């Protein structure tokens, strides 16, 4: 449990990565009450320093004593590191907010989006899981609709940015694009196929049921966060040649009828959501506009005329911010509020 203090010792594990870097920026921008920041990465980063609020901070490697004296640790160094080190950190009395998929579906670990299920923070035992990026932006929009009209089924297709995979994938999209525009041969290292000027219906690994792990995360995590196993979800997740922000086409079937205008009104007062929906002026959420922003943008709000009670939405958010770093920092802020 987090003890009430004026300022906290905060660790970022995976500090040199795409998400870690965003965590450091987010902590600074939100004036998080930091006594001291500790930055961790792999042996590859030994000797490096990273700037935090004007000071150069050393990047450290992890050992069994690393978490002594640390109050809050934000993890984004991959599932294998979280599996080993999150319990070590929790044992040291530190509260872990873990960005990896390692602990999300563990029944003893809360999976939290502060706008949706902040109450689940009450039962944590030292580790709190941050949901998958595609799931987070979807549930902040689903929750107010569920409260108003009870969602029966969701059909979602995602258009996901390469930054979700990390720094190397961003480099690969840039390199392939430059090579193609200069008539050079394209090399694929991160993805099995060319991502520049292409769409890959493949995010994370394939499972026995023919779905990808990313698709099944959206199915399972949505039920856990919303606290309702009866919501049926099916997903197709697609990687697109975009650097930042995931876009999603979300089709929703509800028990109670909601008109497009009612849905627009409900969403316009939802926390963390901005309705951006003026098709007559060509205004709808775009990945490039959402990049660097905190909110989840929703537009193209219309009734699904093929069923009784259906809605179609277009949902866009910055995957490194609300999809990862910001949600983790908001969880830490809520823990402080509750301490
Ligand atoms: P990334 O850019 O590849 O960064 C990986 C980070 O992990 C780097 O800081 C790396 O340090 C560090 N690391 C690797 N091996 C380590 C080790 N043995 N000990 C300590 N640190 C180690 O990847 P990313 O996009 O930031 O993603 C990081 C993780 O966050 C992912 O694996 C995933 O679990 C999670 N994530 C979650 C979401 C979400 O949906 N909420 C989104 C994206 C990512 P070096 O620089 O030293 O190699
Ligand atoms: N494979 O945190 O590649 O479960 O975009 C997030 C993003 C896994 C995760 C991606 C991924 C996660 C991706």
Coordinates of N, CA, C and O in Angstrom, one line a residue, residues 3 13 17-18 20 32 64 67 77 91 97 102 146 157 175 222 233 260 272 281 291 309 330 339:
X3 N 2.0 4.8 1.1 CA 1.8 5.7 2.2 C 1.7 7.1 1.8 O 2.4 7.5 0.8
X13 N 11.1 1.8 -15.1 CA 11.9 0.7 -15.6 C 11.6 0.5 -17.1 O 10.4 0.3 -17.5
X17 N 13.2 3.3 -23.4 CA 12.3 2.9 -24.5 C 11.3 4.0 -24.9 O 11.2 5.0 -24.3
X18 N 10.4 3.6 -25.9 CA 9.4 4.5 -26.4 C 8.4 4.9 -25.3 O 8.1 6.1 -25.2
X20 N 8.9 4.4 -21.9 CA 9.6 4.9 -20.8 C 9.9 6.4 -21.0 O 9.7 7.2 -20.1
X32 N 4.2 15.7 -11.3 CA 4.0 14.6 -10.4 C 4.9 14.9 -9.2 O 6.0 15.4 -9.3
X64 N 18.6 -7.1 -7.1 CA 17.6 -7.5 -6.0 C 17.4 -6.3 -5.0 O 16.4 -6.3 -4.3
X67 N 15.0 -1.8 -5.7 CA 13.7 -1.1 -5.4 C 13.6 -0.7 -3.9 O 12.6 -0.1 -3.5
X77 N 9.3 -2.5 -19.7 CA 10.5 -3.1 -20.2 C 10.2 -4.5 -20.7 O 11.1 -5.3 -20.9
X91 N 7.7 -6.8 -3.3 CA 8.3 -7.4 -2.1 C 9.0 -6.3 -1.3 O 9.0 -6.3 -0.1
X97 N 3.2 -0.1 -11.2 CA 2.2 0.0 -12.3 C 2.9 -0.6 -13.5 O 3.9 0.0 -14.0
X102 N 2.1 -9.0 -18.9 CA 2.4 -10.1 -18.0 C 1.3 -10.4 -16.9 O 0.9 -11.5 -16.7
X146 N -22.1 2.1 -22.1 CA -22.6 0.9 -21.3 C -23.5 1.3 -20.2 O -24.6 0.8 -19.9
X157 N -12.3 -2.9 -35.3 CA -11.2 -3.1 -36.1 C -10.2 -2.0 -35.8 O -10.6 -0.8 -35.7
X175 N 13.0 4.0 -42.1 CA 14.0 3.5 -43.0 C 13.4 2.9 -44.3 O 13.8 3.2 -45.4
X222 N -11.3 -6.0 -22.0 CA -12.5 -5.2 -22.0 C -13.4 -5.7 -20.9 O -14.0 -4.9 -20.1
X233 N -17.2 -9.3 -27.4 CA -16.3 -8.5 -28.1 C -15.6 -9.4 -29.2 O -15.1 -10.5 -28.9
X260 N -27.9 8.6 -32.5 CA -26.6 9.2 -32.7 C -26.4 10.4 -31.8 O -25.4 10.7 -31.2
X272 N -12.1 12.4 -20.1 CA -11.1 12.0 -21.0 C -11.4 11.8 -22.5 O -10.6 11.4 -23.3
X281 N -17.9 19.7 -42.2 CA -16.7 20.5 -42.3 C -15.4 19.6 -42.5 O -14.3 20.1 -42.2
X291 N -1.9 12.8 -31.8 CA -0.5 12.6 -31.3 C -0.1 13.7 -30.4 O -0.2 14.9 -30.7
X309 N -30.5 -1.7 -32.4 CA -29.9 -0.8 -31.5 C -28.4 -0.8 -31.7 O -27.7 -1.5 -31.0
X330 N -1.6 8.3 -14.5 CA -3.0 8.6 -13.9 C -3.3 7.6 -12.8 O -3.9 8.0 -11.8
X339 N -4.3 7.5 -0.9 CA -3.4 7.1 0.2 C -3.8 7.8 1.5 O -4.4 8.8 1.5

